[in-house]
Amino acid sequence: MPGGLGEKIYYKSPIWMQNLAFSCLGFQLSRIRYSKSFYRYLSWLKKTEWWSADEIHQYQNSQILHLVKHAYNTVPFYKRWYDKEKVEIGDIRKVEDLHYLPILTKELVRKNNKDMISTSVGYKDRHNILTSGTTGTPIDVKFTKEGLAFQWAIWWRHKMRFGLKISDKHLQFGARVPVGQNVVKPPFWRKDTFLKRTYVSSYHISEKTVRDIVSLINNESYIYVTGYPSIINEFASIGKELDLEVFQSPTCVVTGSDALTATYKRQIGDYFGCVVTEQYGMAEFAGNMSRCENEMFHLDFECCYMENIVNTDQNLAKIIFTGWGNYSMPFIRYEVGDMSSPTAECTCGRNSQAIESIVGRLEDYILTPDGRKIIGMNQVLEYASGAREIQIVQETPEAIEFHVVPSNRFGEDDKNALVREFERRAGFGMTVTFKVVDTIEYSSQGKKKAVVSKLGSVDR
C-alpha cells in the first residue's frame, strides 16, 4: 500500500473497509496467480518431479539450447554483451557448455535493466514485479502471464508435498503494512477473503500484540502458517516467554524469503507443534529449490539449472542459476549472492539435484526503543529509485542511519520516501539520518546486507 492520499484514506477507514480493500487486492492477485496455465503447470510438475536422472538431463539440455538462442536473438543486453565477449552462440548446446558464457551479476542487471527485456514479448503482455533485494535500487522484473503461472505452480507443488491445498485457510507473517503503526488495539491483522489468508505484519510483533495473535490462531484454526522464518520465530519466542500456548496447531509452517536456520526450525516447530519446511526462490525467477519430506532441498529443475562453483576453503559453492521460467526477462548464469553446501544424496525418490543447506540469507533486525525486532527492512529500500545502493546501519536503539550510494538522480524525494516507509514499519520514535558513501561493504559471507546492526546479533 504505497504512500500518498490512497494510503491516508485506507488507514483512516474502518476495519471492515480495510478488510474489503485487502480482499480486493487478494482478488486481483488470485486472478494473476491461479490461471488455467497455473493448473496445467501444476499437473505437469506433479509428474516431472519423479523423472529419472537421464530425463532431467535431456530436458535441461533442450531448455538451455532454446533459452540461449532466445536471449541472443531477442534481448538487447545479451546480444551486445555476448558479442563483446566473443561468445559463439552455436557452441552452447547443453548445460555443460554454460561455462563458455560470462557470469551475470545483480549490478549488471541493475545497470542494464531495460535492455534485459525480450523484444518478443509485447508491452501489454508484461507484468511488473519489483524484487526486494538486499541493498539499493530493486530490480524491475518483467514477467509474462505464463511465467507467473509457472512460478506459482512450482511454489504450490512444494506446499502440496505436505498435504496443503490452495483453498486452505492460512495465517501469513509478512513485511507489508496493512495495519497502521498507530494501531494499539486488536485486531493487529487484516483478512483477505479471496486468498483465504489473515495477514500479520512483522512490524506488529511484540509483547503487547502476541497474546491477541495467539488467541486468533486458537479461535480460527488455520490449516497452515507461512511467511518469513525470522518473523515467525520472533513470534514463537515471545509466545513461549509469555507462556501462551497454541492449542489449534496448523498442519505445517511454510517459510521462505530468508533463512530457516536450525534454531529457527526447532523453535518454530516446538511452539506450533507441527512440521516446518521452506522453499528457496526469488522474484527474478532465475531459479528455485524446495524442501522434500526428508528435509532436503531439491532443485526445481523444470524452471532452471544450477551450477555449483565450489570454494574449497569453505567447502561451500556459489549458487549460479540459469532460468527459463520467464522468457520476458531471462537470467543466464546469474550469481544470486548465496552459497550452498555440496550436492547430497536423498532417499525420497526424486532424482533432481539435492543439497542440505543454503548460506547467505541471514539478515540483522532493527531494534526499536519499545523492544520490537523489525525484520524485512529491504521492503523500505524499494522506494528510493535515485539510489544505486542503500544500507541501514543501527548503533543505538534510538537511531538508524541510511548509508546511500547515490546516483545523479538521488534527492530529497528519495530521502522523504525512505523516512516515510521506515516510520510506517518501525514507528516514529527513532532519529533517522543519512550518510553518502562510495560503496556498501560486503559481509563475511560475501553479501551486501540491507541492515547492519551493531547492537548484537539475533540468536540463530
Short mmCIF file of C-alpha atoms in Angstrom, two decimals:
data_model
loop_
_atom_site.label_atom_id
_atom_site.label_comp_id
_atom_site.label_asym_id
_atom_site.label_seq_id
_atom_site.Cartn_x
_atom_site.Cartn_y
_atom_site.Cartn_z
CA MET A 1 0.00 0.00 0.00
CA PRO A 2 2.01 2.95 -1.31
CA GLY A 3 2.26 6.36 0.22
CA GLY A 4 0.01 9.28 -0.69
CA LEU A 5 -3.68 10.09 -0.45
CA GLY A 6 -4.79 6.48 -1.02
CA GLU A 7 -2.75 5.30 1.96
CA LYS A 8 -4.17 8.03 4.22
CA ILE A 9 -7.73 7.13 3.24
CA TYR A 10 -7.04 3.43 3.79
CA TYR A 11 -5.57 3.87 7.29
CA LYS A 12 -8.41 6.19 8.37
CA SER A 13 -11.08 3.77 7.12
CA PRO A 14 -12.95 1.42 9.49
CA ILE A 15 -11.53 -2.09 9.85
CA TRP A 16 -14.27 -3.72 7.76
CA MET A 17 -13.42 -1.41 4.89
CA GLN A 18 -9.69 -2.15 5.22
CA ASN A 19 -10.51 -5.86 5.10
CA LEU A 20 -12.59 -5.23 1.98
CA ALA A 21 -9.72 -3.34 0.32
CA PHE A 22 -7.29 -6.10 1.32
CA SER A 23 -9.67 -8.71 -0.13
CA CYS A 24 -9.94 -6.73 -3.39
CA LEU A 25 -6.16 -6.90 -3.64
CA GLY A 26 -6.41 -10.63 -2.99
CA PHE A 27 -8.95 -10.98 -5.79
CA GLN A 28 -6.57 -9.29 -8.24
CA LEU A 29 -3.66 -11.48 -7.12
CA SER A 30 -5.70 -14.68 -7.31
CA ARG A 31 -6.64 -13.94 -10.95
CA ILE A 32 -2.96 -13.40 -11.83
CA ARG A 33 -1.60 -16.40 -9.93
CA TYR A 34 -4.22 -19.09 -10.43
CA SER A 35 -4.96 -19.02 -14.13
CA LYS A 36 -5.71 -22.02 -16.35
CA SER A 37 -1.99 -22.16 -17.11
CA PHE A 38 -1.24 -22.47 -13.38
CA TYR A 39 -3.32 -25.64 -13.07
CA ARG A 40 -1.85 -27.05 -16.27
CA TYR A 41 1.69 -26.48 -14.99
CA LEU A 42 0.86 -27.89 -11.56
CA SER A 43 -0.50 -31.11 -13.06
CA TRP A 44 2.66 -31.49 -15.17
CA LEU A 45 5.00 -30.73 -12.24
CA LYS A 46 3.47 -33.47 -10.13
CA LYS A 47 4.65 -35.92 -12.78
CA THR A 48 8.05 -34.46 -13.64
CA GLU A 49 9.36 -34.45 -10.07
CA TRP A 50 9.61 -38.26 -10.39
CA TRP A 51 11.57 -38.21 -13.67
CA SER A 52 14.78 -40.21 -13.97
CA ALA A 53 18.19 -38.51 -13.95
CA ASP A 54 18.51 -39.08 -17.72
CA GLU A 55 15.12 -37.49 -18.38
CA ILE A 56 16.07 -34.48 -16.25
CA HIS A 57 19.40 -34.04 -18.05
CA GLN A 58 17.84 -34.28 -21.52
CA TYR A 59 15.13 -31.81 -20.58
CA GLN A 60 17.59 -29.26 -19.20
CA ASN A 61 19.80 -29.55 -22.29
CA SER A 62 16.85 -28.83 -24.56
CA GLN A 63 15.86 -25.81 -22.47
CA ILE A 64 19.40 -24.39 -22.43
CA LEU A 65 19.68 -24.67 -26.22
CA HIS A 66 16.42 -22.80 -26.73
CA LEU A 67 16.98 -20.21 -23.99
CA VAL A 68 20.43 -19.03 -25.12
CA LYS A 69 19.26 -18.56 -28.71
CA HIS A 70 16.16 -16.70 -27.49
CA ALA A 71 18.25 -14.39 -25.29
CA TYR A 72 20.80 -13.64 -28.01
CA ASN A 73 18.19 -13.01 -30.70
CA THR A 74 15.60 -11.02 -28.70
CA VAL A 75 17.29 -9.46 -25.63
CA PRO A 76 19.44 -6.40 -26.50
CA PHE A 77 21.67 -6.74 -23.43
CA TYR A 78 22.67 -10.34 -24.14
CA LYS A 79 23.28 -9.63 -27.85
CA ARG A 80 25.57 -6.71 -27.01
CA TRP A 81 27.31 -8.49 -24.10
CA TYR A 82 27.91 -11.81 -25.82
CA ASP A 83 29.24 -10.12 -28.95
CA LYS A 84 31.64 -8.09 -26.83
CA GLU A 85 32.82 -11.26 -25.07
CA LYS A 86 33.14 -13.01 -28.45
CA VAL A 87 30.76 -15.80 -27.44
CA GLU A 88 29.96 -18.36 -30.15
CA ILE A 89 26.26 -18.96 -29.51
CA GLY A 90 26.27 -22.08 -31.64
CA ASP A 91 28.69 -23.69 -29.17
CA ILE A 92 26.12 -23.57 -26.33
CA ARG A 93 24.14 -26.77 -26.81
CA LYS A 94 23.92 -28.35 -23.36
CA VAL A 95 24.31 -27.46 -19.68
CA GLU A 96 27.99 -28.45 -19.71
CA ASP A 97 28.63 -25.64 -22.22
CA LEU A 98 27.37 -22.85 -19.97
CA HIS A 99 30.86 -22.14 -18.65
CA TYR A 100 31.64 -20.51 -22.03
CA LEU A 101 29.26 -17.69 -21.06
CA PRO A 102 30.18 -14.84 -18.68
CA ILE A 103 28.57 -14.68 -15.23
CA LEU A 104 25.67 -12.26 -14.75
CA THR A 105 25.73 -10.14 -11.56
CA LYS A 106 22.99 -8.12 -9.89
CA GLU A 107 24.93 -4.94 -10.62
CA LEU A 108 24.90 -5.75 -14.34
CA VAL A 109 21.16 -6.38 -14.17
CA ARG A 110 20.52 -3.04 -12.47
CA LYS A 111 22.65 -1.13 -14.98
CA ASN A 112 21.04 -2.82 -17.97
CA ASN A 113 17.54 -3.36 -16.59
CA LYS A 114 15.58 -2.03 -19.58
CA ASP A 115 17.79 -3.79 -22.13
CA MET A 116 17.21 -7.16 -20.45
CA ILE A 117 13.59 -7.29 -21.64
CA SER A 118 12.90 -9.55 -24.60
CA THR A 119 11.61 -7.76 -27.70
CA SER A 120 9.49 -10.85 -28.44
CA VAL A 121 7.13 -10.02 -25.57
CA GLY A 122 4.70 -7.15 -26.12
CA TYR A 123 4.23 -4.36 -23.57
CA LYS A 124 0.66 -5.43 -22.79
CA ASP A 125 1.80 -8.98 -22.04
CA ARG A 126 4.24 -7.95 -19.31
CA HIS A 127 3.68 -7.87 -15.56
CA ASN A 128 5.97 -5.76 -13.40
CA ILE A 129 7.44 -7.35 -10.27
CA LEU A 130 9.87 -5.42 -8.05
CA THR A 131 12.47 -7.51 -6.28
CA SER A 132 13.15 -6.74 -2.62
CA GLY A 133 16.85 -7.46 -2.77
CA THR A 134 19.36 -6.80 -0.05
CA THR A 135 20.55 -3.32 -1.00
CA GLY A 136 19.92 -0.45 -3.31
CA THR A 137 17.51 0.06 -6.15
CA PRO A 138 15.34 -3.03 -6.65
CA ILE A 139 15.35 -4.89 -9.94
CA ASP A 140 12.26 -4.28 -12.03
CA VAL A 141 11.45 -7.74 -13.39
CA LYS A 142 9.08 -8.15 -16.34
CA PHE A 143 7.01 -11.34 -16.28
CA THR A 144 4.80 -12.99 -18.85
CA LYS A 145 1.47 -14.39 -17.64
CA GLU A 146 2.84 -17.86 -18.35
CA GLY A 147 5.95 -17.13 -16.30
CA LEU A 148 3.93 -16.04 -13.26
CA ALA A 149 1.69 -19.10 -13.53
CA PHE A 150 4.75 -21.37 -13.76
CA GLN A 151 6.41 -19.78 -10.72
CA TRP A 152 3.30 -20.12 -8.55
CA ALA A 153 2.79 -23.71 -9.69
CA ILE A 154 6.31 -24.57 -8.54
CA TRP A 155 5.73 -22.91 -5.19
CA TRP A 156 2.46 -24.76 -4.73
CA ARG A 157 3.94 -28.12 -5.65
CA HIS A 158 6.18 -27.69 -2.62
CA LYS A 159 3.25 -26.95 -0.31
CA MET A 160 1.31 -29.93 -1.64
CA ARG A 161 4.10 -32.27 -0.60
CA PHE A 162 2.89 -31.56 2.92
CA GLY A 163 -0.81 -32.07 2.26
CA LEU A 164 -1.79 -28.43 1.73
CA LYS A 165 -4.41 -27.12 -0.72
CA ILE A 166 -4.89 -23.75 -2.42
CA SER A 167 -8.25 -23.34 -0.69
CA ASP A 168 -6.77 -23.82 2.79
CA LYS A 169 -7.30 -21.07 5.34
CA HIS A 170 -3.91 -19.77 6.47
CA LEU A 171 -2.04 -17.16 8.51
CA GLN A 172 0.71 -15.15 6.82
CA PHE A 173 3.55 -13.30 8.57
CA GLY A 174 4.97 -10.76 6.12
CA ALA A 175 6.72 -7.44 5.67
CA ARG A 176 3.89 -5.39 4.17
CA VAL A 177 1.96 -2.89 6.30
CA PRO A 178 -1.81 -3.46 6.12
CA VAL A 179 -2.21 -2.17 9.71
CA GLY A 180 -1.06 1.34 10.63
CA GLN A 181 1.66 1.94 13.22
CA ASN A 182 -0.73 3.98 15.38
CA VAL A 183 -2.97 0.93 15.99
CA VAL A 184 -2.64 -0.08 19.65
CA LYS A 185 -5.70 -2.33 20.00
CA PRO A 186 -6.55 -5.57 18.21
CA PRO A 187 -7.05 -6.64 15.54
CA PHE A 188 -3.38 -6.35 14.54
CA TRP A 189 -4.13 -8.20 11.28
CA ARG A 190 -6.25 -7.87 8.18
CA LYS A 191 -8.23 -10.56 6.36
CA ASP A 192 -8.21 -11.41 2.65
CA THR A 193 -11.30 -13.38 1.67
CA PHE A 194 -10.16 -14.40 -1.81
CA LEU A 195 -6.75 -15.80 -0.89
CA LYS A 196 -8.12 -17.28 2.39
CA ARG A 197 -5.40 -15.55 4.38
CA THR A 198 -5.09 -13.48 7.51
CA TYR A 199 -2.07 -11.17 7.25
CA VAL A 200 0.08 -10.19 10.24
CA SER A 201 2.84 -7.64 9.67
CA SER A 202 6.26 -8.19 11.18
CA TYR A 203 6.06 -4.64 12.48
CA HIS A 204 3.27 -5.60 14.88
CA ILE A 205 5.06 -8.47 16.63
CA SER A 206 5.74 -7.51 20.26
CA GLU A 207 4.84 -8.49 23.81
CA LYS A 208 1.83 -6.15 23.52
CA THR A 209 0.35 -7.92 20.49
CA VAL A 210 1.35 -11.60 20.61
CA ARG A 211 -1.32 -12.57 23.15
CA ASP A 212 -4.07 -11.40 20.80
CA ILE A 213 -2.47 -13.13 17.81
CA VAL A 214 -2.23 -16.43 19.72
CA SER A 215 -5.93 -16.08 20.59
CA LEU A 216 -6.66 -15.50 16.91
CA ILE A 217 -4.81 -18.73 15.98
CA ASN A 218 -6.65 -20.75 18.61
CA ASN A 219 -10.03 -19.39 17.56
CA GLU A 220 -9.59 -19.55 13.77
CA SER A 221 -7.93 -22.99 13.34
CA TYR A 222 -5.61 -22.19 10.43
CA ILE A 223 -4.54 -25.09 8.22
CA TYR A 224 -1.06 -23.68 7.74
CA VAL A 225 1.16 -20.73 8.63
CA THR A 226 3.50 -19.09 6.14
CA GLY A 227 6.00 -16.23 5.93
CA TYR A 228 9.49 -15.09 6.85
CA PRO A 229 11.06 -17.61 9.27
CA SER A 230 12.76 -14.81 11.19
CA ILE A 231 9.39 -13.14 11.83
CA ILE A 232 7.63 -16.39 12.76
CA ASN A 233 10.49 -17.29 15.09
CA GLU A 234 10.23 -13.93 16.84
CA PHE A 235 6.52 -14.51 17.34
CA ALA A 236 7.13 -18.03 18.69
CA SER A 237 9.89 -16.82 21.03
CA ILE A 238 7.69 -14.14 22.58
CA GLY A 239 4.75 -16.55 22.82
CA LYS A 240 6.88 -19.08 24.67
CA GLU A 241 8.27 -16.43 27.04
CA LEU A 242 4.71 -15.35 27.90
CA ASP A 243 3.54 -18.99 28.35
CA LEU A 244 0.99 -18.57 25.57
CA GLU A 245 0.11 -21.98 24.17
CA VAL A 246 -1.10 -22.71 20.63
CA PHE A 247 -3.93 -25.24 21.08
CA GLN A 248 -5.03 -25.31 17.44
CA SER A 249 -1.82 -26.47 15.76
CA PRO A 250 -1.57 -25.98 11.99
CA THR A 251 -0.67 -28.85 9.70
CA CYS A 252 2.52 -27.16 8.60
CA VAL A 253 4.58 -23.97 8.75
CA VAL A 254 5.92 -22.99 5.31
CA THR A 255 8.77 -20.48 5.24
CA GLY A 256 10.68 -18.52 2.61
CA SER A 257 12.41 -15.21 1.77
CA ASP A 258 15.11 -15.53 4.43
CA ALA A 259 16.97 -18.40 6.06
CA LEU A 260 15.29 -21.09 8.12
CA THR A 261 18.19 -21.80 10.47
CA ALA A 262 18.37 -24.89 12.67
CA THR A 263 17.50 -22.77 15.72
CA TYR A 264 14.51 -21.17 13.98
CA LYS A 265 13.25 -24.52 12.73
CA ARG A 266 13.41 -26.13 16.17
CA GLN A 267 11.79 -23.21 18.00
CA ILE A 268 9.02 -22.74 15.43
CA GLY A 269 8.28 -26.47 15.28
CA ASP A 270 8.21 -26.81 19.05
CA TYR A 271 5.91 -23.82 19.50
CA PHE A 272 3.38 -24.64 16.78
CA GLY A 273 3.64 -28.40 17.24
CA CYS A 274 3.93 -29.23 13.55
CA VAL A 275 6.25 -29.79 10.59
CA VAL A 276 8.32 -26.80 9.40
CA THR A 277 9.53 -26.59 5.80
CA GLU A 278 10.95 -23.99 3.41
CA GLN A 279 11.40 -23.13 -0.23
CA TYR A 280 14.19 -21.05 -1.74
CA GLY A 281 13.39 -18.72 -4.59
CA MET A 282 13.50 -15.14 -5.76
CA ALA A 283 11.32 -12.60 -7.51
CA GLU A 284 13.57 -12.78 -10.59
CA PHE A 285 12.59 -16.45 -11.04
CA ALA A 286 16.16 -17.27 -12.04
CA GLY A 287 15.91 -20.50 -10.06
CA ASN A 288 14.11 -22.28 -7.26
CA MET A 289 14.67 -25.05 -4.70
CA SER A 290 12.14 -26.69 -2.41
CA ARG A 291 12.45 -28.96 0.62
CA CYS A 292 11.15 -32.51 0.38
CA GLU A 293 9.66 -34.68 3.13
CA ASN A 294 13.23 -35.69 4.11
CA GLU A 295 14.08 -32.01 4.74
CA MET A 296 16.46 -31.90 1.76
CA PHE A 297 16.45 -29.09 -0.80
CA HIS A 298 15.72 -30.27 -4.34
CA LEU A 299 16.37 -28.15 -7.40
CA ASP A 300 13.14 -27.36 -9.23
CA PHE A 301 14.83 -28.39 -12.46
CA GLU A 302 11.74 -27.74 -14.57
CA CYS A 303 12.49 -24.00 -14.45
CA CYS A 304 16.27 -23.81 -14.06
CA TYR A 305 19.76 -25.26 -14.00
CA MET A 306 22.12 -24.66 -11.07
CA GLU A 307 25.91 -24.57 -11.22
CA ASN A 308 27.92 -25.03 -8.05
CA ILE A 309 31.26 -23.22 -8.19
CA VAL A 310 32.98 -24.66 -5.13
CA ASN A 311 35.11 -22.63 -2.73
CA THR A 312 37.42 -25.32 -1.38
CA ASP A 313 38.43 -23.24 1.64
CA GLN A 314 34.85 -23.07 2.93
CA ASN A 315 33.53 -26.31 1.37
CA LEU A 316 30.67 -24.21 0.02
CA ALA A 317 29.57 -23.45 -3.54
CA LYS A 318 28.44 -20.22 -5.16
CA ILE A 319 24.92 -20.60 -6.50
CA ILE A 320 24.76 -19.74 -10.21
CA PHE A 321 21.28 -20.06 -11.76
CA THR A 322 20.19 -20.21 -15.38
CA GLY A 323 16.41 -19.91 -15.55
CA TRP A 324 13.94 -20.43 -18.40
CA GLY A 325 10.75 -19.95 -16.42
CA ASN A 326 10.26 -16.38 -17.65
CA TYR A 327 11.09 -15.66 -21.29
CA SER A 328 10.20 -11.99 -20.91
CA MET A 329 13.39 -11.40 -18.91
CA PRO A 330 15.72 -14.42 -18.83
CA PHE A 331 18.57 -14.76 -16.33
CA ILE A 332 21.56 -16.73 -17.61
CA ARG A 333 24.44 -17.74 -15.31
CA TYR A 334 23.06 -15.42 -12.63
CA GLU A 335 25.09 -15.15 -9.43
CA VAL A 336 22.46 -14.69 -6.74
CA GLY A 337 24.90 -13.99 -3.89
CA ASP A 338 24.14 -17.07 -1.79
CA MET A 339 26.14 -20.24 -1.28
CA SER A 340 25.15 -23.86 -0.79
CA SER A 341 26.50 -26.99 0.81
CA PRO A 342 27.80 -29.63 -1.63
CA THR A 343 25.37 -31.80 -3.59
CA ALA A 344 23.98 -34.57 -1.38
CA GLU A 345 22.08 -37.83 -1.69
CA CYS A 346 18.38 -38.06 -0.82
CA THR A 347 16.21 -41.16 -0.35
CA CYS A 348 12.83 -39.51 -1.09
CA GLY A 349 12.77 -40.95 -4.61
CA ARG A 350 13.32 -37.69 -6.52
CA ASN A 351 16.33 -37.64 -8.84
CA SER A 352 16.72 -33.86 -9.03
CA GLN A 353 19.85 -32.24 -7.61
CA ALA A 354 19.74 -32.20 -3.79
CA ILE A 355 21.59 -30.13 -1.20
CA GLU A 356 21.25 -29.87 2.56
CA SER A 357 21.57 -26.15 3.20
CA ILE A 358 21.89 -22.64 1.77
CA VAL A 359 24.12 -19.97 3.30
CA GLY A 360 23.77 -16.21 2.94
CA ARG A 361 20.14 -15.22 3.57
CA LEU A 362 20.54 -14.12 7.18
CA GLU A 363 19.61 -10.50 7.93
CA ASP A 364 20.07 -8.40 11.04
CA TYR A 365 16.99 -6.73 12.51
CA ILE A 366 16.20 -3.18 13.62
CA LEU A 367 15.64 -2.93 17.39
CA THR A 368 13.11 -0.22 18.27
CA PRO A 369 13.09 1.73 21.57
CA ASP A 370 9.99 -0.22 22.67
CA GLY A 371 11.80 -3.54 22.17
CA ARG A 372 10.36 -4.71 18.83
CA LYS A 373 12.67 -6.53 16.39
CA ILE A 374 11.84 -5.24 12.91
CA ILE A 375 12.69 -7.63 10.08
CA GLY A 376 12.16 -7.32 6.33
CA MET A 377 13.53 -3.79 6.01
CA ASN A 378 14.57 -4.46 2.41
CA GLN A 379 10.96 -3.53 1.61
CA VAL A 380 11.83 0.05 2.61
CA LEU A 381 14.65 0.30 0.10
CA GLU A 382 12.31 -0.22 -2.85
CA TYR A 383 11.07 3.38 -2.60
CA ALA A 384 14.34 5.25 -3.35
CA SER A 385 14.74 4.96 -7.11
CA GLY A 386 17.52 7.55 -7.13
CA ALA A 387 19.93 5.40 -5.09
CA ARG A 388 22.30 2.82 -6.50
CA GLU A 389 22.67 1.04 -3.17
CA ILE A 390 21.35 1.57 0.37
CA GLN A 391 22.06 0.03 3.73
CA ILE A 392 20.51 0.70 7.14
CA VAL A 393 23.01 0.88 10.00
CA GLN A 394 21.98 0.88 13.66
CA GLU A 395 24.29 1.63 16.58
CA THR A 396 21.72 2.60 19.26
CA PRO A 397 18.06 1.65 19.80
CA GLU A 398 17.06 5.30 19.34
CA ALA A 399 18.54 5.94 15.90
CA ILE A 400 19.33 4.50 12.47
CA GLU A 401 21.40 5.83 9.60
CA PHE A 402 20.84 5.22 5.88
CA HIS A 403 24.14 4.70 4.07
CA VAL A 404 23.47 5.67 0.45
CA VAL A 405 25.47 5.19 -2.73
CA PRO A 406 23.61 7.83 -4.78
CA SER A 407 23.02 8.16 -8.48
CA ASN A 408 22.85 11.62 -10.02
CA ARG A 409 19.05 11.45 -9.51
CA PHE A 410 19.14 10.95 -5.73
CA GLY A 411 17.46 13.80 -3.88
CA GLU A 412 15.06 14.93 -1.18
CA ASP A 413 12.15 12.93 -2.61
CA ASP A 414 14.16 9.74 -2.13
CA LYS A 415 15.08 10.70 1.44
CA ASN A 416 11.48 11.54 2.28
CA ALA A 417 10.29 8.23 0.83
CA LEU A 418 12.85 6.26 2.88
CA VAL A 419 11.89 8.04 6.10
CA ARG A 420 8.19 7.59 5.40
CA GLU A 421 8.50 3.86 4.66
CA PHE A 422 10.83 3.26 7.61
CA GLU A 423 8.45 5.00 10.04
CA ARG A 424 5.48 3.08 8.65
CA ARG A 425 7.21 -0.06 9.89
CA ALA A 426 9.24 1.00 12.93
CA GLY A 427 7.11 3.86 14.26
CA PHE A 428 8.01 7.47 14.89
CA GLY A 429 10.28 7.24 17.93
CA MET A 430 13.66 6.99 16.21
CA THR A 431 16.08 9.51 14.75
CA VAL A 432 16.80 8.95 11.05
CA THR A 433 19.92 10.36 9.38
CA PHE A 434 21.67 9.91 6.03
CA LYS A 435 25.28 9.34 5.06
CA VAL A 436 26.55 9.35 1.47
CA VAL A 437 29.14 6.60 0.90
CA ASP A 438 31.15 5.39 -2.08
CA THR A 439 30.27 1.73 -1.64
CA ILE A 440 28.42 -0.74 0.58
CA GLU A 441 30.78 -3.25 2.15
CA TYR A 442 30.33 -6.99 1.84
CA SER A 443 29.64 -9.11 4.92
CA SER A 444 31.88 -12.02 5.96
CA GLN A 445 29.53 -14.25 3.95
CA GLY A 446 30.14 -12.25 0.78
CA LYS A 447 26.77 -10.44 0.70
CA LYS A 448 25.68 -6.83 0.93
CA LYS A 449 23.14 -6.73 3.73
CA ALA A 450 20.08 -4.50 3.95
CA VAL A 451 20.61 -3.99 7.69
CA VAL A 452 23.79 -3.91 9.75
CA SER A 453 23.12 -3.90 13.48
CA LYS A 454 25.92 -3.08 15.90
CA LEU A 455 23.74 -3.91 18.90
CA GLY A 456 24.45 -7.65 18.80
CA SER A 457 23.04 -10.33 16.52
CA VAL A 458 19.90 -12.38 16.91
CA ASP A 459 20.20 -15.93 18.21
CA ARG A 460 20.05 -18.20 15.20
#
